[in-house]
Coordinates of C-alpha atoms and ligand atoms in Angstrom, one line a residue:
X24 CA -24.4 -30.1 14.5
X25 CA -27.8 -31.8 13.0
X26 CA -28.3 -35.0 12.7
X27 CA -28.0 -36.1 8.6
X28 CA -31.7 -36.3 8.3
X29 CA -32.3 -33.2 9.5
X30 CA -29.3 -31.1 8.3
X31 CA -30.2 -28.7 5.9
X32 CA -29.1 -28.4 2.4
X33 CA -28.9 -24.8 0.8
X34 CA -28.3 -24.1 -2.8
X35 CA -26.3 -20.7 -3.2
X36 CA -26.9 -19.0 -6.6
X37 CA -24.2 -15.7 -6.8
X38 CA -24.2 -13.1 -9.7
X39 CA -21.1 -13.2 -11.5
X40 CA -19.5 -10.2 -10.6
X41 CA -16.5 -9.7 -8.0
X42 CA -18.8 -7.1 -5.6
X43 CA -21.8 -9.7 -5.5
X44 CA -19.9 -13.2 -5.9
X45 CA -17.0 -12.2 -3.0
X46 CA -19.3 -11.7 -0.4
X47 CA -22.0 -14.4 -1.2
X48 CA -19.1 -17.0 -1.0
X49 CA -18.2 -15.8 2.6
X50 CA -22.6 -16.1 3.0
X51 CA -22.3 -19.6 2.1
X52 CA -19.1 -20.7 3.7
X53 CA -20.3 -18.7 6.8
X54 CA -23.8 -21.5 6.8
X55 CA -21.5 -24.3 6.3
X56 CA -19.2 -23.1 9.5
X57 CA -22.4 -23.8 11.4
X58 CA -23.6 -27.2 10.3
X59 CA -25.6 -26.8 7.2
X60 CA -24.3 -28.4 3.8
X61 CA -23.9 -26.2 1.5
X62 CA -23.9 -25.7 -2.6
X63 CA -22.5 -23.2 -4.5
X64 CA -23.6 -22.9 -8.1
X65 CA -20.9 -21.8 -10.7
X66 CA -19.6 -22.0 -13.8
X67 CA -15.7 -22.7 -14.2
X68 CA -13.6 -19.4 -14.4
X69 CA -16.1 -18.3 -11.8
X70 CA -15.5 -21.2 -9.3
X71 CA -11.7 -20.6 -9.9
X72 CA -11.4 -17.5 -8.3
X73 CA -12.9 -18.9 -4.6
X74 CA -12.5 -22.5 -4.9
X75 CA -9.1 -23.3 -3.2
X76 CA -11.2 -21.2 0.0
X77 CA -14.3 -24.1 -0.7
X78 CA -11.7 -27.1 -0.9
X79 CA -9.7 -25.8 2.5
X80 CA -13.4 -25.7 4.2
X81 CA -14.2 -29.0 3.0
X82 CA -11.3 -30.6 4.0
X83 CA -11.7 -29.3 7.5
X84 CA -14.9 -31.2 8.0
X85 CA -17.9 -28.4 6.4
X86 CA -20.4 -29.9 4.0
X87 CA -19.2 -27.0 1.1
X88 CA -18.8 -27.8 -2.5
X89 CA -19.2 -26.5 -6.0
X90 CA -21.9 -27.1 -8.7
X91 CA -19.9 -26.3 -11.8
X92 CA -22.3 -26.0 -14.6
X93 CA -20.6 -25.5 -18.2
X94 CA -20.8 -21.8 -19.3
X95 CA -22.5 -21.3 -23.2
X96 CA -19.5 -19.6 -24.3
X97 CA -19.9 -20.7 -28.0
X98 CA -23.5 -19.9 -28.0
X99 CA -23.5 -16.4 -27.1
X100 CA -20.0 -15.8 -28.6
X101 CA -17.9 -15.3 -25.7
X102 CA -14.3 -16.1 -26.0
X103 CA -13.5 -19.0 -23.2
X104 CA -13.2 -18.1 -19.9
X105 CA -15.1 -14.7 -19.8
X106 CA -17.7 -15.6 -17.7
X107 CA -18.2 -12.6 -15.2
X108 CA -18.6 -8.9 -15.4
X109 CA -15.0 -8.3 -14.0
X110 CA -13.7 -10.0 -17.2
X111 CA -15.4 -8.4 -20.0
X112 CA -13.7 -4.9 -22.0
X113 CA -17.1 -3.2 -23.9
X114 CA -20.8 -3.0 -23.8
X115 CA -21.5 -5.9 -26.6
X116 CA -19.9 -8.6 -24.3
X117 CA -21.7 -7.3 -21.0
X118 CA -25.2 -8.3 -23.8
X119 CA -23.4 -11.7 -24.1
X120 CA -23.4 -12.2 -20.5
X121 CA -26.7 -11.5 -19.4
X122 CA -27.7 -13.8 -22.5
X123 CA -25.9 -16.5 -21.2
X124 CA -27.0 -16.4 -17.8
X125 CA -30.4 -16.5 -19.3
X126 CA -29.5 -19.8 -20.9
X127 CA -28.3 -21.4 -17.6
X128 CA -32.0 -21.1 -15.9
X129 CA -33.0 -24.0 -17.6
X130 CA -30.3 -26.3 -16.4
X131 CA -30.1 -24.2 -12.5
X132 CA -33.6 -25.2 -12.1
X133 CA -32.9 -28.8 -13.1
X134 CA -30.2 -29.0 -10.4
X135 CA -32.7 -26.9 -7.8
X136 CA -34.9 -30.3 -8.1
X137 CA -32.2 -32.3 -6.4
X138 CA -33.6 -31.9 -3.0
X139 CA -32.3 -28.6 -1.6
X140 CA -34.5 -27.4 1.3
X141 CA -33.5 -24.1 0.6
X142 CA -32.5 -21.1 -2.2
X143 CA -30.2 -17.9 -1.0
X144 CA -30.1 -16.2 -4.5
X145 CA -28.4 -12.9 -5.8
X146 CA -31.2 -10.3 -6.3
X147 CA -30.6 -10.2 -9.8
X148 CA -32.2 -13.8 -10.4
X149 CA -35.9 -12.8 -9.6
X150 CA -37.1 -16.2 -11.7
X151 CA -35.7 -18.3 -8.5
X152 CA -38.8 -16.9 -6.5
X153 CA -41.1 -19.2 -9.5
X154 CA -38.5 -21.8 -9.1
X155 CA -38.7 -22.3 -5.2
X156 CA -42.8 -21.6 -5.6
X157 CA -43.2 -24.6 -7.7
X158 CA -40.7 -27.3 -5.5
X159 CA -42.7 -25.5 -2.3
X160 CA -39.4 -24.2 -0.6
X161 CA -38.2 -20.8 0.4
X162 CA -35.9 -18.5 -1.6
X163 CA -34.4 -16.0 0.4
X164 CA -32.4 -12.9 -1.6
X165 CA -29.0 -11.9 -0.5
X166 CA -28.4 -8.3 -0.1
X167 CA -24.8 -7.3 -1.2
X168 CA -25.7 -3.9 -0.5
X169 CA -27.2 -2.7 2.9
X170 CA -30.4 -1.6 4.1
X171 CA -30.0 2.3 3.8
X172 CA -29.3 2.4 -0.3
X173 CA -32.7 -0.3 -0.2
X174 CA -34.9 2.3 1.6
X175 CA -33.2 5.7 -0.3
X176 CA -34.3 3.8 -3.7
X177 CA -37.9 2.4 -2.4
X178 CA -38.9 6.2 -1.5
X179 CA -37.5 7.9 -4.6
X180 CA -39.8 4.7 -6.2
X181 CA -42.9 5.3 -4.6
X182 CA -42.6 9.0 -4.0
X183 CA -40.6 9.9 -7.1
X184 CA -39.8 13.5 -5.4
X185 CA -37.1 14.1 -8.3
X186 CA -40.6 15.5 -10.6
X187 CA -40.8 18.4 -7.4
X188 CA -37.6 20.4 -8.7
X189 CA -36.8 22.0 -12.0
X190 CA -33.5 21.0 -12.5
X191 CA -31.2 18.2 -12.8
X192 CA -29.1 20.0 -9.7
X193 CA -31.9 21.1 -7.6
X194 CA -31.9 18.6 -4.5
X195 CA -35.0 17.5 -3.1
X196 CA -36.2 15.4 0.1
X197 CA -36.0 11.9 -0.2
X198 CA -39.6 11.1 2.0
X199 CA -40.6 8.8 4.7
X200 CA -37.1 7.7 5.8
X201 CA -35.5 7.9 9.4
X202 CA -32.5 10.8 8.9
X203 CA -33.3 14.0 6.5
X204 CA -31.4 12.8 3.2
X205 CA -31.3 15.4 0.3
X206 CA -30.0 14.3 -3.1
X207 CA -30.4 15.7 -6.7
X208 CA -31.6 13.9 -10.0
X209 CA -27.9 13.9 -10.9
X210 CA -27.0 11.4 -8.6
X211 CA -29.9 8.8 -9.2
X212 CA -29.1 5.8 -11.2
X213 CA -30.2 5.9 -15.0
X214 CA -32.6 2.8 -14.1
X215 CA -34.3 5.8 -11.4
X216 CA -34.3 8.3 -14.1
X217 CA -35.6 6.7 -17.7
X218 CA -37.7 3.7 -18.3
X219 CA -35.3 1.7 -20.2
X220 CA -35.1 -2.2 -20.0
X221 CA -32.9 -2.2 -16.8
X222 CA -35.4 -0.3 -15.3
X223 CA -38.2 -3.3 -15.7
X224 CA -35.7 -5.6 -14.5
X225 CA -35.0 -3.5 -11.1
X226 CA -39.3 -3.5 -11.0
X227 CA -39.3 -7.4 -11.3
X228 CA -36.4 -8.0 -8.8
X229 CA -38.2 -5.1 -6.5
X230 CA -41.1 -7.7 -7.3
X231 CA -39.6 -10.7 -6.5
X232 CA -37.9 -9.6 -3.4
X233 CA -41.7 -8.8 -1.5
X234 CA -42.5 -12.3 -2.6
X235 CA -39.2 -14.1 -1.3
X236 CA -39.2 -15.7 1.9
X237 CA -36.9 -13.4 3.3
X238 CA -34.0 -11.1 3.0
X239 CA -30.1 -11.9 4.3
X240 CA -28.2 -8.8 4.4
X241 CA -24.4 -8.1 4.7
X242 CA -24.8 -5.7 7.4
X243 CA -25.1 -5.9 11.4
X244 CA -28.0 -4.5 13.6
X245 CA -26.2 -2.1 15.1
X246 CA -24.6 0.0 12.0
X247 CA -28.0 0.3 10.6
X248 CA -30.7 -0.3 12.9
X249 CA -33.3 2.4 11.8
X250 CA -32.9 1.1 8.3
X251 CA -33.5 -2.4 8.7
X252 CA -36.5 -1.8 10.9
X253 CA -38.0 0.5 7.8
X254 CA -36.7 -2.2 4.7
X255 CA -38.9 -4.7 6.8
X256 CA -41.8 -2.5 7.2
X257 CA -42.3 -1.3 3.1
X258 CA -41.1 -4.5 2.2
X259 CA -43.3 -6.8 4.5
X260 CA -40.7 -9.4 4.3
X261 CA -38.4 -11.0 7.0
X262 CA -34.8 -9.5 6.8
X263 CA -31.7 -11.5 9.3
X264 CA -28.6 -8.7 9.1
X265 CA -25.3 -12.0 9.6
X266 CA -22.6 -9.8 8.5
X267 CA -19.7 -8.0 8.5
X268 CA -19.4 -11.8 6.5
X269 CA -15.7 -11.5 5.2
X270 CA -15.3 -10.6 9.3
X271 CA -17.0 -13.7 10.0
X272 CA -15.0 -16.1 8.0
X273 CA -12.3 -15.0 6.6
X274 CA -10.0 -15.6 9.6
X275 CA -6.7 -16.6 8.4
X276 CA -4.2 -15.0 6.4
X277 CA -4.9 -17.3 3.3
X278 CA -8.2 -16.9 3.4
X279 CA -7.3 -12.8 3.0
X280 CA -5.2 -12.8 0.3
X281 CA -6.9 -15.0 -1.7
X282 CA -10.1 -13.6 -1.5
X283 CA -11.2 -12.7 -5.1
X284 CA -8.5 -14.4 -6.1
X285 CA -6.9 -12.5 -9.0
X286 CA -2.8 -12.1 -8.8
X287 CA -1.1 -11.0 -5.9
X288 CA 0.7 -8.0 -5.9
X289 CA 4.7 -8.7 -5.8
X290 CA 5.2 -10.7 -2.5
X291 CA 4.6 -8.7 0.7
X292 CA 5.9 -5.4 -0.6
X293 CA 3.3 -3.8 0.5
X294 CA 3.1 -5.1 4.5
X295 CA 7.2 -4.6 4.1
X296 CA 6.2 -0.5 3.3
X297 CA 3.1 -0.7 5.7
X298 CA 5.2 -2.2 8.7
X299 CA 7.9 0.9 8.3
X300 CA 5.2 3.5 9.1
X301 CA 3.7 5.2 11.6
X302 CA -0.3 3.9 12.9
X303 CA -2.8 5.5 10.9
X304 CA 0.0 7.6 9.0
X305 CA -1.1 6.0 5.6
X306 CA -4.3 6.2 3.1
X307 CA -5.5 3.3 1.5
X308 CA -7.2 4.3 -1.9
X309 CA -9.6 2.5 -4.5
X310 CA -11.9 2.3 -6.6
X311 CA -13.7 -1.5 -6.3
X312 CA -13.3 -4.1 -8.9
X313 CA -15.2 -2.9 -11.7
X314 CA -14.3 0.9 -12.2
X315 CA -12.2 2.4 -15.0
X316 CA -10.9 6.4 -14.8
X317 CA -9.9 8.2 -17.7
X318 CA -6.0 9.5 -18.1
X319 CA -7.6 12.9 -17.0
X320 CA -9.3 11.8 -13.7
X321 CA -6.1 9.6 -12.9
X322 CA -3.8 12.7 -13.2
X323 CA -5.9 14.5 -11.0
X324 CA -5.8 11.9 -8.7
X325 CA -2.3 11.6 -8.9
X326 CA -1.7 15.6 -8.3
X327 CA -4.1 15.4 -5.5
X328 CA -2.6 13.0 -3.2
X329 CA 1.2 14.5 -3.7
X330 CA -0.5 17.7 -3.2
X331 CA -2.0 16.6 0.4
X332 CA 1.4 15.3 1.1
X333 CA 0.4 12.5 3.2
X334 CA 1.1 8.8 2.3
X335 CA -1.1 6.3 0.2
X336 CA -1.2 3.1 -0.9
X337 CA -3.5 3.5 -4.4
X338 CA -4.8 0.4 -6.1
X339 CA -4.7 1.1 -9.8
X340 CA -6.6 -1.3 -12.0
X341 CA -5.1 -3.2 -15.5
X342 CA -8.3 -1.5 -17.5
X343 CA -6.8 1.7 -16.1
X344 CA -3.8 0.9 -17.1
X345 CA -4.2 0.0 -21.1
X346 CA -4.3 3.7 -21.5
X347 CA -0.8 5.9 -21.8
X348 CA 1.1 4.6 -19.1
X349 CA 4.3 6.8 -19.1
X350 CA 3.5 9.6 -16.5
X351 CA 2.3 7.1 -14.7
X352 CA 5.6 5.3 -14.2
X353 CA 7.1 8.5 -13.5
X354 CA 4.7 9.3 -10.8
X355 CA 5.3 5.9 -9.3
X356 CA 9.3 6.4 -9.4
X357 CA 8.5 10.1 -7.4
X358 CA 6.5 8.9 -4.5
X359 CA 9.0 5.9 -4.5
X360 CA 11.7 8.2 -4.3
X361 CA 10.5 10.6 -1.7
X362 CA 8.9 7.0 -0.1
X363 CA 5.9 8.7 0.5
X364 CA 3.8 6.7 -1.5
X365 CA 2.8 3.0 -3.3
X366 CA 0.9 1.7 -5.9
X367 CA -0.5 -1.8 -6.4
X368 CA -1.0 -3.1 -9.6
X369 CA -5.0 -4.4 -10.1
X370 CA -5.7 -6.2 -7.4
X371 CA -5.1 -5.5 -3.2
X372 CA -5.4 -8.0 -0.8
X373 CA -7.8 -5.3 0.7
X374 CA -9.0 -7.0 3.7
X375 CA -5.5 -7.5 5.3
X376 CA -4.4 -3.8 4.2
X377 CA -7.3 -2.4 5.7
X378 CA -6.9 -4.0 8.9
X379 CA -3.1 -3.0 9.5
X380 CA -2.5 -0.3 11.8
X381 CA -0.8 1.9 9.4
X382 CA -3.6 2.6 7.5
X383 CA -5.3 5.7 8.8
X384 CA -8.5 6.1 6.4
X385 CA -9.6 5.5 3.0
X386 CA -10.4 6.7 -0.5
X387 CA -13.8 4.6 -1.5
X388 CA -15.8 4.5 -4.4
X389 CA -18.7 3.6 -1.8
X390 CA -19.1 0.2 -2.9
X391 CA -21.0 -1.4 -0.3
X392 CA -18.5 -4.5 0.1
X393 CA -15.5 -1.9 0.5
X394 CA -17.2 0.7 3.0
X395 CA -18.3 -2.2 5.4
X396 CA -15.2 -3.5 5.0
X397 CA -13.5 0.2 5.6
X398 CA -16.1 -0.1 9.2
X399 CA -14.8 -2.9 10.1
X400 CA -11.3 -1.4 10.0
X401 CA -12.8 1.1 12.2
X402 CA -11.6 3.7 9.9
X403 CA -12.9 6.7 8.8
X404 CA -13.2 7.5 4.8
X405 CA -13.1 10.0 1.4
X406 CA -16.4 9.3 -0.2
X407 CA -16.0 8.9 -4.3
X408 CA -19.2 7.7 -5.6
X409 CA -19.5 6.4 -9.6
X410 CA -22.2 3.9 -10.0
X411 CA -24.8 1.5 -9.0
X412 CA -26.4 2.4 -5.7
X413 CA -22.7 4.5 -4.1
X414 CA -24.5 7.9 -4.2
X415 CA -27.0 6.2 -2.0
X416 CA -24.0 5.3 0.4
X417 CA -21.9 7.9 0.4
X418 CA -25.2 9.7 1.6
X419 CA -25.2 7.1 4.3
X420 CA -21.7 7.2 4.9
X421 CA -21.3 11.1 5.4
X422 CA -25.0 11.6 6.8
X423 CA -25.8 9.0 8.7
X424 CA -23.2 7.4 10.7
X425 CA -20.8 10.3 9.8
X426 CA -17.6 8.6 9.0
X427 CA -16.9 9.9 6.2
X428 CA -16.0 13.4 4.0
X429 CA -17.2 13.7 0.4
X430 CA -14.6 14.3 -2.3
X431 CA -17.9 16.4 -4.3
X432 CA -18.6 14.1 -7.0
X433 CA -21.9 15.4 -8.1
X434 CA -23.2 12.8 -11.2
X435 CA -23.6 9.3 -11.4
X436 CA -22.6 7.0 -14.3
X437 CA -22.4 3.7 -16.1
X438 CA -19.9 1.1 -14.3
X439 CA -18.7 1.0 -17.9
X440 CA -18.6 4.5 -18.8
X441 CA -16.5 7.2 -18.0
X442 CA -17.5 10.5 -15.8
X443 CA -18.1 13.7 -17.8
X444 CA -16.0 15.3 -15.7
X445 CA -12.7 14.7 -13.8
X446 CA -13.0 15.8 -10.3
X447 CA -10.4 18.2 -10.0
X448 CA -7.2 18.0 -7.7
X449 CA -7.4 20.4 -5.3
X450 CA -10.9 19.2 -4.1
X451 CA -8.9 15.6 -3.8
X452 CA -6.1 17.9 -1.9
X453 CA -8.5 18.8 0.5
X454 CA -10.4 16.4 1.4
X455 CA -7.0 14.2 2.3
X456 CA -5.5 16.8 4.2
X457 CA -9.2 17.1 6.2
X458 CA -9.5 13.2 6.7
X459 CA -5.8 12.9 7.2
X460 CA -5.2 15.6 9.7
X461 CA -5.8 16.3 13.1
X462 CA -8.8 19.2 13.0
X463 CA -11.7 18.1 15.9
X464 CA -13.8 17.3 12.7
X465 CA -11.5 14.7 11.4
X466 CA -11.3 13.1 15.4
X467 CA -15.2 13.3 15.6
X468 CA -15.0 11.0 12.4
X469 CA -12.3 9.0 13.5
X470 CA -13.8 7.6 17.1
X471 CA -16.7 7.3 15.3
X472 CA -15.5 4.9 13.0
X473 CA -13.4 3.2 15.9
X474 CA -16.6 2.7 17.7
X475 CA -18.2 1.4 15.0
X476 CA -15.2 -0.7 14.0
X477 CA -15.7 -2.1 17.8
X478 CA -19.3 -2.9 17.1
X479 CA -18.9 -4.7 14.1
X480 CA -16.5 -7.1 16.0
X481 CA -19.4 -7.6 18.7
X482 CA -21.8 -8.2 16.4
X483 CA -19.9 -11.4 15.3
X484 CA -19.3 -12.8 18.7
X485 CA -21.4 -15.6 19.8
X486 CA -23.4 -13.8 21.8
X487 CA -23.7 -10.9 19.2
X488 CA -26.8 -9.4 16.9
X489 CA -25.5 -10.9 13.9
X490 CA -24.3 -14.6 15.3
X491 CA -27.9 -14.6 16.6
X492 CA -29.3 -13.5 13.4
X493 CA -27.6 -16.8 11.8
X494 CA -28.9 -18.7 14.2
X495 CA -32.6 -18.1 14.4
X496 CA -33.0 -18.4 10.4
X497 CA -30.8 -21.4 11.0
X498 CA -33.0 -23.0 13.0
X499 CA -36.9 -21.6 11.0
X500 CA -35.2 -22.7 7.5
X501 CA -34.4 -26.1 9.1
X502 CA -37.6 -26.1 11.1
X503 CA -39.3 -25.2 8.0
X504 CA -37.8 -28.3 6.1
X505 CA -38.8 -30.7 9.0
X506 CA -42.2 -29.6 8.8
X507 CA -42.8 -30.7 5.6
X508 CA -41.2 -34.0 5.6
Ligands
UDP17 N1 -11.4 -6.0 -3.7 C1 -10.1 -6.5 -3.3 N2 -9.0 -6.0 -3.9 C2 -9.1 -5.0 -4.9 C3 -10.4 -4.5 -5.3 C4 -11.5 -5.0 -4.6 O1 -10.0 -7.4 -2.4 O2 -8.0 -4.6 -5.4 C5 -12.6 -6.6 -3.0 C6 -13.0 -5.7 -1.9 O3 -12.4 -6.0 -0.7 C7 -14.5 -5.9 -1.9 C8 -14.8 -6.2 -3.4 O4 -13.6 -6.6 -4.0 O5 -14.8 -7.0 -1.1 C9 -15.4 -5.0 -4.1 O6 -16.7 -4.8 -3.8 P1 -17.3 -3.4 -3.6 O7 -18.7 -3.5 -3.2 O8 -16.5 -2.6 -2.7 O9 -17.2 -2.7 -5.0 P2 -17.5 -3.2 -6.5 O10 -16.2 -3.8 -7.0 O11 -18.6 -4.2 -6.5 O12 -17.8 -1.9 -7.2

């Protein structure tokens, strides 16, 4: 460990959303593992969710704490408490947020004065890269999403190739990247696809990622090595790949199942069912933190996987749940019955279902927290695309590394919007029964994804691409801080 004089201090700044905020907390507890004393900036509700996981750290010797600055509930009129993305029910409150967060820049850069040598910042605060400009010490953005998606958007950017075809269903090339990726304009965020005010703030964080120091990205050399060799050349920036992170640190059973911290589902029932099935006999299936289906898409769903007739564990989420809830118990007493199936209530302890041997593959909605998270597992996976940069994944997913089988969702959406159309249960029937079964497609998949499962698990070891990764910007961002003292 460094000496106090020369141990590095690091301010962590996450974006207050479960996807973003999860994996930047494992970031930061991951530097504090290896000598470096750490800050976390928060507000209250947000530090709730992660900070019995900060105090156990602290108290086994790390230099980790909280910065809890007091969120301006009153002044943008937000109810107490609702102080992420995860928390908020319509379109008016998600305004509320983002004017909030604008409101805490004021008092974050205040606190950024008090001698940090460092800034690792969600990509969606591009004013830190001003911020650590004017104290004369590197910000680096943390990628919660890996390189693949980063490349995809920076060649439909500069080579817009979506004004080539004639309709919103035509595919075209995506140019200049390593593998031959097709998509259609369908699938392209709206921020891609119309100039509206979240499109200038994807420019300015574009912007202010080629003037950051450098990128850390939740990913590991060997998953994506083409990729991170391209994001560093069209982005001329430095790039370390540290992760699988939740691999890294999350070790202990506590340190799983608190994890995003929302309520447990009812105590164990779950590892009870898991433990009293065959290996890889069971599908785990969900949809993230954010998403909400429609009744429609959820009966499909539902049809599907009794269809297939292979077992499933399926997350379904409270906001799914406001809506009419009847067939749902019904369902739930049928798979109960015929103990083929289970559903969990909101929120999964993910990380320790995906790594039990029952669990055979995965329904994702390509989230890239929950299909690194799926490798890990080693397992193979039904690709389910709705928002943010998924279509970019699943591409990556089912074309690159070929783990995966698309379930044929064809357009993207809002996170907070619903999809114009359900996809239908027989396409959910089949892709199961593919994924499930035991074609020579399906085992191609599968000892991929055990492979790469294997990798990941290298890549953490001491001796591994991603240890070493931590290490070297380690030791530059604290060789950087002794050369200018
Ligand atoms: N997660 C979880 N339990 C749930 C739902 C989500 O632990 O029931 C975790 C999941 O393990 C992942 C994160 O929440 O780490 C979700 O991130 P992802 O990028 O997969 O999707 P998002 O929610 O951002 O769309």
């Amino acid at each position: 460990m460094n000496s106090r004089a020369d141990q590095l201090k690091v301010f962590f700044l996450p974006f207050p959303v479960s996807g973003h905020m999860i994996p930047m907390v494992d970031l930061a507890r991951l530097f504090a593992m290896h000598g470096v004393n750490v800050t976390i900036i928060t507000t209250p509700a947000n530090a709730f969710l992660f900070q019995k996981a900060i105090d156990r750290d602290a108290n086994s010797g790390h230099q980790i704490k909280t910065h809890i600055l007091e969120f301006p509930s009153a002044q943008v009129g937000l109810p107490e408490g609702i102080e992420n993305f995860n928390m908020i029910t319509s379109h008016g409150m998600s305004h509320k947020l983002y004017h909030a967060l604008s409101l805490l820049q004021k008092p974050i850069e205040q606190l950024f004065q008090e001698m940090t040598d460092c800034i690792i910042t969600d990509m969606f605060y591009p004013w830190t890269v001003d911020s650590a400009a004017k104290l004369g010490i590197p910000r680096l953005v943390f990628h919660t999403a890996g390189y693949f998606s980063q490349c995809a958007a920076s060649s439909i950017k500069q080579y817009a190739p979506l004004l080539s075809v004639n309709s919103t269903a035509d595919t075209f090339l995506l140019p200049d990247l390593p593998d031959t990726i097709e998509m259609t304009t369908l699938q392209l965020p709206r921020w891609v696809r119309t100039q509206d005010g979240y499109a200038q703030l994807m420019d300015r964080i574009r912007e202010s990622e080629r003037q950051s120091y450098g990128a850390v990205v939740n990913s590991f050399h060997e998953l994506e090595s083409a990729y991170e060799e391209h994001y560093t050349s069209i982005t001329g920036i430095k790039a370390w790949s540290v992760g699988p992170v939740s691999l890294c640190v999350n070790r202990d059973a506590a340190d799983k199942v608190e994890r995003g911290n929302k309520v447990a589902p009812k105590e164990n029932e779950w590892l009870i069912w898991l433990n009293s099935k065959e290996c890889n006999s069971v599908l785990y299936v969900s949809f993230g933190s954010l998403n909400k289906f429609s009744t429609a898409q959820l009966i499909e769903l539902a049809h599907g996987l009794d269809a297939s007739s292979h077992q499933f564990i399926w997350v379904v989420r409270q906001k799914d749940k406001d809506q009419d809830e009847g067939w749902l118990e019904d369902f739930e007493k049928h798979i109960k019955e015929s103990n083929r199936g289970l559903i969990i209530r909101d929120w999964a302890p993910q990380l320790l279902i995906l790594e039990h041997q029952a669990i055979g593959g995965l329904v994702t909605h390509c989230g890239w927290n929950s299909i690194l998270e799926g490798v890990t597992a080693g397992l193979p996976m039904i690709t389910w695309p709705l928002y943010a940069e998924q279509f970019y994944n699943e591409k990556f997913v089912t074309q690159v590394i070929k783990i995966g089988v698309s379930v044929g969702v064809t357009e993207w959406r809002q996170w907070d919007e619903e999809a114009r159309e359900a996809v239908k249960r027989e396409e959910i029937e089949k892709a199961v029964i593919f994924l499930m079964g035991s074609g020579v497609q399906a085992a191609e998949m599968k000892n991929r994804a055990r492979e790469l499962g294997n990798a990941a698990r290298r890549a953490i070891q001491s001796s591994g691409s991603s240890q070493s990764n931590l290490m070297s910007m380690i030791k530059e961002l604290t060789s950087l801080k002794c050369g200018r003292s």
